[in-house]
CSV table of C-alpha atoms in Angstrom, one decimal:
chain,number,residue,atom,x,y,z
A,1,UNK,CA,16.2,-12.1,15.5
A,2,UNK,CA,13.2,-13.1,13.4
A,3,UNK,CA,11.7,-16.6,13.6
A,4,UNK,CA,8.6,-18.4,12.7
A,5,UNK,CA,6.0,-18.8,15.4
A,6,UNK,CA,3.9,-21.9,15.9
A,7,UNK,CA,0.5,-20.5,16.6
A,8,UNK,CA,-0.9,-24.0,17.1
A,9,UNK,CA,0.8,-24.1,20.5
A,10,UNK,CA,-1.4,-22.5,23.1
A,11,UNK,CA,1.5,-20.7,24.8
A,12,UNK,CA,2.6,-19.2,21.6
A,13,UNK,CA,-0.9,-18.2,20.6
A,14,UNK,CA,-1.2,-16.5,24.0
A,15,UNK,CA,2.0,-14.5,23.4
A,16,UNK,CA,0.7,-13.4,20.0
A,17,UNK,CA,-2.7,-12.5,21.6
A,18,UNK,CA,-1.0,-10.4,24.3
A,19,UNK,CA,0.9,-8.4,21.7
A,20,UNK,CA,-2.1,-8.0,19.5
A,21,UNK,CA,-4.2,-6.7,22.5
A,22,UNK,CA,-1.6,-4.2,23.6
A,23,UNK,CA,-0.9,-2.9,20.1
A,24,UNK,CA,-4.5,-2.8,18.9
A,25,UNK,CA,-5.6,-1.0,22.0
A,26,UNK,CA,-3.2,1.8,21.1
A,27,UNK,CA,-4.4,1.7,17.5
A,28,UNK,CA,-8.0,1.9,18.6
A,29,UNK,CA,-7.2,5.0,20.7
A,30,UNK,CA,-5.3,6.5,17.7
A,31,UNK,CA,-8.3,6.0,15.5
A,32,UNK,CA,-10.6,7.3,18.2
A,33,UNK,CA,-13.0,4.4,18.4
A,34,UNK,CA,-14.4,2.1,21.1
A,35,UNK,CA,-15.0,-1.0,19.0
A,36,UNK,CA,-12.0,-2.2,17.0
A,37,UNK,CA,-12.5,-5.5,15.3
A,38,UNK,CA,-9.0,-6.9,15.8
A,39,UNK,CA,-9.4,-6.6,19.5
A,40,UNK,CA,-12.2,-9.2,19.3
A,41,UNK,CA,-9.8,-11.9,18.1
A,42,UNK,CA,-9.4,-14.6,20.7
A,43,UNK,CA,-6.5,-16.9,21.6
A,44,UNK,CA,-8.5,-19.8,20.1
A,45,UNK,CA,-8.9,-17.8,16.8
A,46,UNK,CA,-5.1,-17.3,16.7
A,47,UNK,CA,-4.5,-20.9,17.7
A,48,UNK,CA,-6.7,-22.1,14.7
A,49,UNK,CA,-5.4,-19.5,12.2
A,50,UNK,CA,-4.2,-20.9,8.9
A,51,UNK,CA,-1.9,-17.9,8.3
A,52,UNK,CA,1.9,-17.8,9.0
A,53,UNK,CA,3.2,-15.9,12.0
A,54,UNK,CA,6.8,-14.5,12.4
A,55,UNK,CA,8.1,-12.9,15.6
A,56,UNK,CA,10.8,-10.4,16.1
A,57,UNK,CA,12.7,-11.1,19.3
A,58,UNK,CA,14.7,-8.5,21.2
A,59,UNK,CA,17.0,-10.7,23.3
A,60,UNK,CA,14.6,-13.4,24.4
A,61,UNK,CA,11.5,-11.2,24.4
A,62,UNK,CA,8.9,-11.3,21.7
A,63,UNK,CA,8.7,-7.7,20.5
A,64,UNK,CA,6.6,-7.8,17.4
A,65,UNK,CA,4.6,-10.0,15.0
A,66,UNK,CA,3.8,-10.1,11.4
A,67,UNK,CA,1.0,-12.4,10.1
A,68,UNK,CA,0.9,-13.3,6.5
A,69,UNK,CA,-0.9,-15.4,4.0
A,70,UNK,CA,0.0,-16.4,0.4
A,71,UNK,CA,-2.5,-17.1,-2.4
A,72,UNK,CA,-0.8,-18.1,-5.6
A,73,UNK,CA,1.8,-15.3,-5.8
A,74,UNK,CA,0.0,-12.7,-3.8
A,75,UNK,CA,1.4,-11.9,-0.4
A,76,UNK,CA,-1.1,-10.5,2.1
A,77,UNK,CA,0.1,-8.8,5.3
A,78,UNK,CA,-2.7,-9.8,7.6
A,79,UNK,CA,-1.3,-8.0,10.6
A,80,UNK,CA,1.8,-6.3,11.7
A,81,UNK,CA,2.0,-5.4,15.4
A,82,UNK,CA,4.7,-4.2,17.7
A,83,UNK,CA,4.5,-4.4,21.5
A,84,UNK,CA,4.3,-0.8,22.8
A,85,UNK,CA,7.5,-1.3,24.8
A,86,UNK,CA,9.3,-1.6,21.4
A,87,UNK,CA,7.7,1.2,19.4
A,88,UNK,CA,9.9,3.5,17.3
A,89,UNK,CA,12.8,1.0,16.9
A,90,UNK,CA,12.3,0.1,13.2
A,91,UNK,CA,11.1,-3.4,14.1
A,92,UNK,CA,7.9,-3.2,12.0
A,93,UNK,CA,10.0,-2.3,9.0
A,94,UNK,CA,12.4,-5.2,9.6
A,95,UNK,CA,9.5,-7.6,9.8
A,96,UNK,CA,7.9,-6.2,6.7
A,97,UNK,CA,11.2,-6.4,4.7
A,98,UNK,CA,11.8,-9.9,6.0
A,99,UNK,CA,8.5,-11.4,4.7
A,100,UNK,CA,8.9,-9.5,1.4
A,101,UNK,CA,12.3,-11.1,0.9
A,102,UNK,CA,11.4,-14.6,2.2
A,103,UNK,CA,8.2,-15.0,0.1
A,104,UNK,CA,8.5,-14.5,-3.7
A,105,UNK,CA,5.5,-12.5,-4.7
A,106,UNK,CA,4.0,-10.8,-7.7
A,107,UNK,CA,2.0,-8.4,-5.5
A,108,UNK,CA,1.9,-7.7,-1.8
A,109,UNK,CA,-1.2,-6.3,-0.2
A,110,UNK,CA,-2.0,-4.7,3.2
A,111,UNK,CA,-5.0,-3.0,4.7
A,112,UNK,CA,-5.1,-0.5,7.5
A,113,UNK,CA,-7.3,2.2,9.0
A,114,UNK,CA,-7.3,5.3,6.7
A,115,UNK,CA,-6.3,7.4,9.7
A,116,UNK,CA,-3.4,5.2,10.9
A,117,UNK,CA,-0.7,7.6,9.7
A,118,UNK,CA,2.2,5.7,11.2
A,119,UNK,CA,1.3,2.5,9.4
A,120,UNK,CA,0.6,4.3,6.1
A,121,UNK,CA,3.9,6.1,6.4
A,122,UNK,CA,5.7,2.7,7.0
A,123,UNK,CA,4.1,1.1,4.0
A,124,UNK,CA,4.7,4.1,1.7
A,125,UNK,CA,8.4,4.1,2.7
A,126,UNK,CA,8.6,0.5,1.5
A,127,UNK,CA,7.0,1.4,-1.8
A,128,UNK,CA,3.4,0.5,-1.2
A,129,UNK,CA,0.8,2.8,-2.8
A,130,UNK,CA,-2.9,3.2,-1.9
A,131,UNK,CA,-5.2,1.4,-4.3
A,132,UNK,CA,-8.6,1.6,-2.6
A,133,UNK,CA,-10.4,3.3,0.2
A,134,UNK,CA,-13.7,2.1,1.6
A,135,UNK,CA,-15.8,2.0,4.8
A,136,UNK,CA,-16.8,-1.6,5.8
A,137,UNK,CA,-19.9,-2.4,8.0
A,138,UNK,CA,-18.0,-1.7,11.2
A,139,UNK,CA,-17.6,1.9,10.2
A,140,UNK,CA,-13.9,2.4,10.2
A,141,UNK,CA,-12.6,3.8,6.9
A,142,UNK,CA,-9.8,1.6,5.6
A,143,UNK,CA,-7.2,1.9,2.9
A,144,UNK,CA,-5.7,-1.0,0.9
A,145,UNK,CA,-2.1,-0.6,-0.2
A,146,UNK,CA,-0.2,-2.6,-2.7
A,147,UNK,CA,3.3,-3.1,-4.2
A,148,UNK,CA,4.3,-5.3,-7.2
A,149,UNK,CA,7.5,-7.4,-7.1
A,150,UNK,CA,8.9,-5.2,-9.8
A,151,UNK,CA,8.4,-2.1,-7.7
A,152,UNK,CA,10.0,-3.7,-4.7
A,153,UNK,CA,13.8,-3.3,-4.6
């Protein structure tokens, strides 16, 4: 089941934080880096975020989270994380499809590390295409991917 998460509640922000930490530690290892900016995000940061959070629940357990924002008709996938206990179950795809159906968009955007092959494969399967590669100040090469509403079926 997918439902909206109220990140302004401390207990919910803590649950989001815990999944972010577990998932991003694995992503940092995959990328092969010691400093991974998403790991620096605090419970207070999540609690104060102006983005929308949705959780995927397996029975009563929060298994995955998608964080989004909308600006005009552009849907931005800010984060998509799955608890390691729930990897390889298609949950990330379900969350991605959910937000793309729930939020009418002209374009959807996502960014990930250029070496994050599992994430890139997920987005490509959903029709996203790479539109930009760059290396920000933190030194981790990133790729931006995009899909228009007309390309989304």
